[in-house]
N, CA, C and O atoms as a DFTB+ gen file, in Angstrom:
340 C
 N C O
     1  1       9.345       1.534      10.535
     2  2       8.169       1.200      11.568
     3  2       8.079       2.369      12.450
     4  3       8.894       3.073      13.047
     5  1       6.851       2.332      12.331
     6  2       6.275       3.619      13.377
     7  2       6.762       3.323      15.019
     8  3       6.736       2.235      15.594
     9  1       7.252       4.765      15.621
    10  2       6.859       4.460      17.364
    11  2       6.275       3.762      17.677
    12  3       5.364       3.489      16.895
    13  1       6.331       2.890      19.115
    14  2       5.582       2.809      20.020
    15  2       4.340       4.046      20.066
    16  3       4.625       5.236      20.204
    17  1       2.909       3.530      19.923
    18  2       1.953       4.625      20.146
    19  2       1.882       5.586      18.846
    20  3       1.308       6.665      18.991
    21  1       2.314       5.329      17.858
    22  2       1.967       6.414      16.905
    23  2       1.436       5.607      16.271
    24  3       1.552       4.424      16.591
    25  1       0.426       6.122      14.792
    26  2      -0.224       5.465      14.062
    27  2       0.335       4.826      12.920
    28  3       1.111       5.517      12.260
    29  1       0.048       3.283      12.413
    30  2       0.961       2.577      11.177
    31  2       0.505       3.733      10.225
    32  3      -0.559       4.347      10.143
    33  1       2.009       3.834       9.346
    34  2       1.519       4.792       8.528
    35  2       1.476       2.888       7.371
    36  3       1.986       1.772       7.470
    37  1       0.321       3.784       6.208
    38  2       0.011       2.532       5.316
    39  2       0.289       2.872       3.972
    40  3      -0.018       4.025       3.671
    41  1       0.699       2.300       3.245
    42  2       0.550       2.073       1.684
    43  2      -0.643       1.591       1.240
    44  3      -1.113       0.698       1.946
    45  1      -1.303       1.924       0.245
    46  2      -2.249       1.713       0.036
    47  2      -2.222       1.375      -1.866
    48  3      -2.197       2.382      -2.574
    49  1      -2.228       0.246      -2.440
    50  2      -2.541       0.430      -3.860
    51  2      -3.770       0.095      -4.506
    52  3      -4.141      -1.077      -4.578
    53  1      -4.429       1.051      -4.983
    54  2      -5.867       0.848      -5.417
    55  2      -5.797       1.737      -6.938
    56  3      -5.765       2.959      -7.084
    57  1      -5.787       0.813      -7.837
    58  2      -6.024       1.744      -9.239
    59  2      -7.390       2.311      -9.854
    60  3      -7.623       3.018     -10.835
    61  1      -8.235       1.687      -8.835
    62  2      -9.837       2.432      -8.841
    63  2      -9.980       3.651      -8.217
    64  3     -10.033       3.608      -6.988
    65  1     -10.080       5.075      -8.923
    66  2     -10.183       6.503      -8.409
    67  2     -10.942       6.324      -7.387
    68  3     -10.499       6.320      -6.238
    69  1     -12.335       6.132      -7.721
    70  2     -13.062       6.360      -6.192
    71  2     -12.907       5.231      -5.280
    72  3     -13.030       5.630      -4.122
    73  1     -12.712       4.130      -5.342
    74  2     -12.096       3.213      -4.242
    75  2     -11.448       3.554      -3.265
    76  3     -11.509       3.456      -2.039
    77  1     -10.546       4.151      -4.338
    78  2      -8.859       4.300      -3.881
    79  2      -8.927       5.828      -2.864
    80  3      -8.459       5.820      -1.725
    81  1      -9.377       6.704      -3.286
    82  2     -10.207       8.296      -2.367
    83  2     -10.928       7.632      -1.128
    84  3     -10.726       7.855       0.065
    85  1     -11.732       6.843      -1.661
    86  2     -12.661       6.527       0.016
    87  2     -11.836       5.595       0.945
    88  3     -11.628       5.831       2.135
    89  1     -11.435       4.613       0.327
    90  2     -10.180       4.229       1.544
    91  2      -9.078       5.290       1.707
    92  3      -8.808       5.314       2.908
    93  1      -8.416       6.066       1.124
    94  2      -7.331       6.939       2.125
    95  2      -8.080       7.877       2.609
    96  3      -7.594       8.352       3.636
    97  1      -9.464       8.527       2.167
    98  2      -9.906       9.336       2.964
    99  2     -10.439       8.875       4.110
   100  3     -10.549       9.777       4.939
   101  1     -10.938       7.469       4.607
   102  2     -11.294       7.111       5.822
   103  2     -10.309       6.859       6.434
   104  3     -10.532       7.014       7.635
   105  1      -8.969       6.435       6.167
   106  2      -7.837       5.918       6.406
   107  2      -7.101       7.379       7.702
   108  3      -6.700       7.392       8.866
   109  1      -7.257       8.256       6.737
   110  2      -6.651       9.658       7.232
   111  2      -7.572      10.377       8.364
   112  3      -7.072      11.057       9.260
   113  1      -9.260      10.109       8.205
   114  2     -10.114      10.437       9.247
   115  2      -9.717       9.660      10.333
   116  3      -9.863      10.281      11.386
   117  1      -9.232       8.439      10.489
   118  2      -9.131       7.429      11.838
   119  2      -7.561       7.936      11.804
   120  3      -6.956       7.421      12.744
   121  1      -6.836       8.672      11.113
   122  2      -5.443       9.659      12.160
   123  2      -4.422       8.896      11.506
   124  3      -3.261       9.164      11.815
   125  1      -4.766       7.439      10.139
   126  2      -3.471       7.105      10.095
   127  2      -2.689       7.913       8.827
   128  3      -3.286       8.312       7.827
   129  1      -1.611       8.034       9.003
   130  2      -1.002       8.168       7.729
   131  2      -0.547       7.535       6.429
   132  3       0.485       6.867       6.354
   133  1      -1.465       7.803       5.274
   134  2      -1.388       7.321       4.343
   135  2      -1.244       7.410       3.230
   136  3      -1.993       8.331       2.904
   137  1      -0.486       6.851       1.906
   138  2       0.483       7.011       0.849
   139  2      -0.557       6.377      -0.441
   140  3      -0.382       5.164      -0.555
   141  1      -1.415       6.842      -1.258
   142  2      -2.196       5.912      -2.456
   143  2      -1.485       5.857      -3.311
   144  3      -0.618       6.731      -3.280
   145  1      -1.430       4.955      -4.403
   146  2      -0.512       4.355      -5.240
   147  2      -1.458       3.826      -6.453
   148  3      -2.514       3.218      -6.280
   149  1      -0.912       4.154      -7.669
   150  2      -2.361       3.648      -8.668
   151  2      -2.099       2.436      -9.520
   152  3      -2.740       1.951     -10.451
   153  1      -0.646       1.984      -8.767
   154  2      -0.420       0.455      -9.720
   155  2       0.923       0.320      -8.938
   156  3       1.603       1.165      -8.355
   157  1       1.122      -1.410      -9.171
   158  2       2.091      -1.508      -8.514
   159  2       3.289      -1.330      -8.654
   160  3       4.038      -1.421      -7.681
   161  1       3.728      -1.049      -9.836
   162  2       5.275      -0.366     -10.051
   163  2       5.796       1.012      -9.508
   164  3       6.930       1.388      -9.210
   165  1       4.431       1.708      -9.480
   166  2       4.240       3.044      -8.650
   167  2       4.499       2.560      -7.182
   168  3       5.179       3.303      -6.474
   169  1       4.041       1.433      -6.674
   170  2       3.907       1.308      -5.317
   171  2       5.313       0.777      -4.776
   172  3       5.840       1.181      -3.740
   173  1       5.822      -0.159      -5.607
   174  2       7.460      -0.371      -5.608
   175  2       8.458       0.471      -5.228
   176  3       9.369       0.230      -4.436
   177  1       8.119       2.033      -6.175
   178  2       8.979       2.615      -5.792
   179  2       8.848       3.327      -4.815
   180  3       9.782       3.523      -4.037
   181  1       7.437       3.954      -4.640
   182  2       7.144       4.378      -3.223
   183  2       7.590       3.871      -2.173
   184  3       8.409       4.371      -1.403
   185  1       6.973       2.676      -2.088
   186  2       7.877       1.592      -0.627
   187  2       9.419       1.680      -0.410
   188  3      10.138       1.652       0.589
   189  1       9.639       1.797      -1.766
   190  2      11.488       1.595      -1.289
   191  2      11.797       3.123      -1.017
   192  3      12.960       3.449      -0.780
   193  1      11.087       3.789      -1.037
   194  2      11.786       5.596      -0.703
   195  2      11.345       5.894       0.486
   196  3      11.706       6.913       1.075
   197  1      10.368       4.886       1.056
   198  2       9.596       5.562       2.624
   199  2       9.694       4.173       3.537
   200  3      10.350       3.149       3.345
   201  1       8.703       4.577       4.696
   202  2       8.752       3.635       5.623
   203  2       7.566       3.142       6.152
   204  3       6.994       3.678       7.102
   205  1       7.138       2.063       5.536
   206  2       5.577       1.543       5.933
   207  2       5.337       0.346       6.649
   208  3       5.965      -0.711       6.593
   209  1       4.109       0.719       7.494
   210  2       4.340      -0.687       8.687
   211  2       3.062      -1.619       7.745
   212  3       2.960      -2.809       8.045
   213  1       2.298      -1.169       6.844
   214  2       1.509      -2.323       6.367
   215  2       0.831      -1.767       5.017
   216  3       0.293      -0.662       4.948
   217  1       0.902      -2.423       4.255
   218  2       0.708      -2.342       2.853
   219  2      -0.658      -2.933       2.589
   220  3      -0.905      -4.125       2.769
   221  1      -1.567      -2.014       2.139
   222  2      -3.220      -2.482       1.646
   223  2      -2.956      -2.553       0.245
   224  3      -2.381      -1.581      -0.246
   225  1      -3.308      -3.661      -0.613
   226  2      -3.123      -4.128      -1.836
   227  2      -4.178      -4.659      -2.483
   228  3      -4.815      -5.615      -2.041
   229  1      -4.546      -3.783      -4.098
   230  2      -5.300      -4.257      -4.739
   231  2      -4.709      -5.594      -5.344
   232  3      -3.558      -5.926      -5.062
   233  1      -5.428      -6.286      -6.097
   234  2      -5.189      -7.801      -6.370
   235  2      -4.622      -7.491      -7.889
   236  3      -3.496      -7.716      -8.333
   237  1      -5.754      -6.905      -8.536
   238  2      -5.831      -6.724     -10.228
   239  2      -5.786      -5.041      -9.947
   240  3      -6.587      -4.313      -9.360
   241  1      -4.202      -4.682     -10.779
   242  2      -3.979      -3.304     -10.908
   243  2      -3.232      -3.229     -12.050
   244  3      -2.391      -4.125     -11.973
   245  1      -3.104      -2.611     -13.088
   246  2      -2.115      -1.950     -14.209
   247  2      -0.891      -1.834     -13.798
   248  3      -0.550      -1.355     -12.716
   249  1       0.079      -2.426     -14.953
   250  2       1.969      -2.004     -14.517
   251  2       2.076      -3.464     -14.039
   252  3       2.002      -4.410     -14.823
   253  1       2.242      -3.588     -12.799
   254  2       2.326      -4.891     -11.963
   255  2       1.074      -5.111     -11.020
   256  3       0.662      -4.140     -10.385
   257  1       0.547      -6.148     -10.917
   258  2      -0.697      -6.987     -10.281
   259  2      -0.173      -6.692      -8.583
   260  3       1.015      -6.479      -8.343
   261  1      -1.083      -6.712      -7.634
   262  2      -0.923      -6.998      -6.165
   263  2      -0.130      -8.401      -6.168
   264  3       0.824      -8.079      -5.460
   265  1       0.041      -9.440      -6.429
   266  2       0.667     -10.095      -6.203
   267  2       1.831     -10.177      -6.598
   268  3       2.671     -10.680      -5.851
   269  1       2.133      -9.773      -7.687
   270  2       3.421      -9.252      -8.059
   271  2       4.434      -8.398      -7.035
   272  3       5.656      -8.386      -6.889
   273  1       3.624      -7.882      -6.569
   274  2       4.038      -6.340      -5.645
   275  2       4.622      -7.650      -4.226
   276  3       5.623      -7.756      -3.517
   277  1       3.714      -8.199      -4.349
   278  2       3.853      -8.925      -2.566
   279  2       5.274      -9.769      -3.258
   280  3       6.303      -9.666      -2.591
   281  1       5.340     -10.482      -4.389
   282  2       6.285     -11.344      -4.684
   283  2       7.526     -10.982      -4.240
   284  3       8.325     -11.518      -3.472
   285  1       7.538      -9.286      -5.301
   286  2       9.206      -8.545      -5.336
   287  2       9.078      -8.585      -3.820
   288  3       9.744      -9.400      -3.183
   289  1       8.246      -7.735      -3.216
   290  2       8.879      -7.183      -1.648
   291  2       9.488      -8.390      -1.066
   292  3      10.621      -8.382      -0.584
   293  1       8.446      -9.815      -1.131
   294  2       9.232     -10.462       0.014
   295  2      10.458     -11.219      -0.394
   296  3      10.980     -11.781       0.569
   297  1      11.057     -11.398      -1.503
   298  2      11.825     -11.760      -2.594
   299  2      13.138     -10.826      -1.919
   300  3      14.260     -11.198      -1.573
   301  1      12.537      -9.542      -1.890
   302  2      13.746      -8.584      -1.021
   303  2      14.288      -8.902       0.095
   304  3      15.393      -8.588       0.538
   305  1      13.177      -9.771       0.696
   306  2      13.308     -10.051       2.275
   307  2      12.534      -9.487       3.124
   308  3      12.652      -9.855       4.293
   309  1      11.578      -8.494       2.813
   310  2      10.886      -7.452       3.554
   311  2       9.791      -8.196       3.931
   312  3       9.373      -9.035       3.133
   313  1       9.272      -8.058       4.941
   314  2       8.296      -8.871       5.692
   315  2       7.302      -8.061       6.451
   316  3       6.846      -8.547       7.486
   317  1       6.805      -6.557       5.947
   318  2       5.912      -5.732       6.186
   319  2       4.627      -6.242       6.082
   320  3       4.534      -6.704       4.945
   321  1       3.495      -6.409       6.741
   322  2       2.185      -7.039       6.680
   323  2       1.601      -6.769       5.264
   324  3       2.117      -5.794       4.717
   325  1       0.646      -7.409       4.548
   326  2      -0.036      -6.932       3.448
   327  2      -1.409      -7.473       3.765
   328  3      -1.690      -8.416       4.505
   329  1      -1.984      -6.914       3.261
   330  2      -3.543      -6.895       3.131
   331  2      -4.105      -7.029       1.898
   332  3      -4.312      -5.966       1.313
   333  1      -4.401      -8.000       1.357
   334  2      -5.049      -7.742       0.037
   335  2      -6.454      -7.320      -0.327
   336  3      -7.165      -7.430       0.672
   337  1      -7.037      -6.938      -1.235
   338  2      -8.285      -6.013      -1.572
   339  2      -8.922      -6.821      -2.628
   340  3      -9.957      -6.429      -3.166
């Protein structure tokens, strides 16, 4: 979790290259540290290795969809906020 006053660290899961880039660049311009992943499996791996305050999750992704990504996070007891795209 980010320190008080620090911008939220965001994990972005989006398989569409154009949309992912637009969202990532927009968030970075607003001062948010962002990590972009192209599928749910990569997202789980990156999430496990990092410390994120928010996940922006595409519902329809290859390998592992957004709903399954969320189920696995919650099954592990994680309560990081999720916003589905």
